[in-house]
Amino acid sequence: MAKIADILASGPSSSFEFFPPKTPAAEAQLEQALLELEPLHPSFVSVTYGAGGSTRERTHDLVVRINRETSMTAMAHLTCAAHSRAELTDIVTRYRECEVENILSLGGDPPKELGLPPGELTYATELVALVTGIGAFSVGVAVHPEGHPASTNATEDRHRQAEKLALADFGLSQFFFDADVWFEFLGDLDALGVSTPVIPGIMPVLNVKSVKRMSEMAGAAFPAEFERKLRAVEDDEDAMRAIGIEAATQLCLDLMAGGVDSFHFYTLNRSTATREIYANLGLGSG
Ligand SMILES: Cc1cc2nc3c(=O)[nH]c(=O)nc-3n(C[C@H](O)[C@H](O)[C@H](O)COP(=O)(O)OP(=O)(O)OC[C@H]3O[C@@H](n4cnc5c(N)ncnc54)[C@H](O)[C@@H]3O)c2cc1C
């Protein structure tokens, strides 16, 4: 096992994000994805957390199992929302006892229909402080190149992200579809004196409807021309996939041309798209 701060300091990285499955069928799909992605030797993988605690045990179990049973280093996502300080302390202490070394600290937005109480901690920065007070974890935070969707002031949003990164070891980004978005973000962070590494999040579009919905929630602009191309082949799954993979590959190439050498792939618990992009980029054994 390893600390992500050390992994990132040692050179370029690539990482994969998974979510804890809910059903036996989804579990089988994740197992398949893990088996097929392990040979790409990701620098680390991460496992999401259901804000409010809906995946509390499943996130824990999956992170611990990946660390123990595979060659991959797994990071646990954790959100403040709806948890008491004591609950968060329990969750993090248990990770320390299970030798998990990496935690992504998040605010979290539980589904409104659950009507959960707000929780004792609100912002990711408060959770970073709690986590680092419990153990020698490597702690990451989420960054939002196009601004956090709840933010009403772009300048203040950038300052808050810079302050948050100053407390963390690294940042993983929300997905975006235009390399200029990333370079503008990096420029702003640089002007604010941020030296913490940030890694762009890459989301291959395999289904235009679901990614459009995710983009709206995440505050990520979905370029009109890209959406038009995808909508034109909406009834042809293979054609839509091909366009999505080509666009994700091109985004990585544009980022690489500007000096980016690390990527975080949103896998949606499937391996094929990530493997194809890897092969297109000449990374790993594709
Ligand atoms: C890479 C990545 C992984 C994610 N993984 C998960 C996951 O596993 N589970 C999940 O539920 N969600 C996840 N999310 C979504 C995340 O929970 C949401 O973006 C959530 O709305 C905010 O959490 P945060 O940590 O991004 O933001 P925070 O840093 O907590 O900030 C949230 C908002 O509050 C503002 N703010 C921050 N500090 C203050 C302050 N002191 N005073 C006033 N305002 C403040 C910020 O500007 C921002 O608008 C992920 C997002 C990303 C980018």
Coordinates of C-alpha atoms in Angstrom, one line a residue, residues 166-283:
A166 CA -3.6 24.4 0.6
L167 CA -4.9 22.0 3.4
A168 CA -4.8 18.9 1.2
D169 CA -2.2 16.7 -0.5
F170 CA -3.9 16.7 -3.9
G171 CA -7.1 17.6 -5.7
L172 CA -9.2 15.4 -8.1
S173 CA -11.4 17.3 -10.5
Q174 CA -15.0 17.2 -11.5
F175 CA -15.2 16.2 -15.2
F176 CA -15.2 18.8 -18.0
F177 CA -15.2 18.5 -21.8
D178 CA -12.9 21.4 -23.0
A179 CA -9.2 21.5 -22.3
D180 CA -9.3 25.4 -22.1
V181 CA -11.5 25.0 -19.0
W182 CA -8.6 23.1 -17.3
F183 CA -5.8 25.5 -18.3
E184 CA -7.9 28.5 -17.2
F185 CA -8.4 26.8 -13.9
L186 CA -4.7 26.0 -13.5
G187 CA -3.8 29.6 -14.3
D188 CA -6.2 30.9 -11.6
L189 CA -4.8 28.5 -9.0
D190 CA -1.3 29.5 -9.9
A191 CA -2.2 33.1 -9.5
L192 CA -3.6 32.3 -6.1
G193 CA -0.3 30.6 -5.1
V194 CA -1.5 27.0 -5.1
S195 CA 1.2 24.4 -5.5
T196 CA -0.9 21.3 -4.5
P197 CA -1.2 18.9 -7.4
V198 CA -4.6 18.7 -9.1
I199 CA -5.6 15.9 -11.5
P200 CA -8.2 16.3 -14.2
G201 CA -11.2 14.0 -14.1
I202 CA -12.1 12.4 -17.5
M203 CA -15.6 11.2 -18.1
P204 CA -16.1 9.2 -21.4
V205 CA -19.6 9.9 -22.7
L206 CA -21.2 6.5 -23.4
N207 CA -24.8 7.7 -23.0
V208 CA -25.7 11.3 -23.9
K209 CA -28.8 11.4 -21.7
S210 CA -27.2 10.3 -18.5
V211 CA -24.0 12.4 -18.9
K212 CA -26.2 15.4 -19.8
R213 CA -28.0 14.9 -16.5
M214 CA -24.7 14.4 -14.6
S215 CA -23.2 17.5 -16.2
E216 CA -26.2 19.7 -15.1
M217 CA -25.8 18.4 -11.5
A218 CA -22.0 18.9 -11.6
G219 CA -22.0 22.3 -13.2
A220 CA -20.0 21.1 -16.2
A221 CA -20.7 22.7 -19.5
F222 CA -21.8 20.2 -22.1
P223 CA -20.6 21.7 -25.4
A224 CA -23.6 22.2 -27.9
E225 CA -21.7 20.8 -30.9
F226 CA -20.6 17.7 -28.9
E227 CA -24.2 17.1 -27.7
R228 CA -25.5 17.5 -31.3
K229 CA -23.1 14.9 -32.6
L230 CA -24.1 12.5 -29.9
R231 CA -27.9 13.1 -30.2
A232 CA -27.6 12.4 -34.0
V233 CA -26.7 8.8 -33.2
E234 CA -28.6 8.4 -30.0
D235 CA -30.3 5.2 -31.1
D236 CA -27.0 3.6 -32.1
E237 CA -25.2 2.6 -28.9
D238 CA -22.0 1.7 -30.6
A239 CA -21.8 4.9 -32.7
M240 CA -22.5 7.0 -29.5
R241 CA -19.8 5.1 -27.6
A242 CA -17.3 5.6 -30.5
I243 CA -17.9 9.4 -30.5
G244 CA -17.7 9.5 -26.7
I245 CA -14.4 7.6 -26.6
E246 CA -12.9 9.7 -29.4
A247 CA -13.8 12.9 -27.6
A248 CA -12.4 11.7 -24.3
T249 CA -9.2 10.6 -26.1
Q250 CA -8.9 14.0 -27.8
L251 CA -9.5 15.8 -24.5
C252 CA -6.6 13.8 -23.0
L253 CA -4.4 14.6 -26.0
D254 CA -5.2 18.4 -25.7
L255 CA -4.4 18.2 -22.0
M256 CA -1.1 16.3 -22.7
A257 CA -0.2 18.9 -25.3
G258 CA -0.4 21.5 -22.5
G259 CA 1.8 19.5 -20.2
V260 CA -0.7 17.4 -18.2
D261 CA 0.6 14.0 -17.4
S262 CA -1.9 12.6 -14.9
F263 CA -5.5 11.6 -15.3
H264 CA -8.4 10.4 -13.2
F265 CA -10.9 8.3 -15.2
Y266 CA -14.5 8.0 -14.2
T267 CA -15.1 4.3 -15.1
L268 CA -18.7 3.9 -14.0
N269 CA -17.6 0.4 -13.0
R270 CA -16.9 -0.7 -16.6
S271 CA -13.5 -1.3 -18.1
T272 CA -13.9 -1.0 -21.8
A273 CA -14.0 2.7 -22.3
T274 CA -11.0 3.3 -20.0
R275 CA -9.0 0.6 -21.7
E276 CA -9.8 2.0 -25.2
I277 CA -8.7 5.5 -24.2
Y278 CA -5.6 4.0 -22.6
A279 CA -4.8 2.2 -25.8
N280 CA -5.5 5.3 -27.9
L281 CA -3.1 7.3 -25.8
G282 CA -0.5 4.6 -25.8
L283 CA -0.6 4.3 -22.0

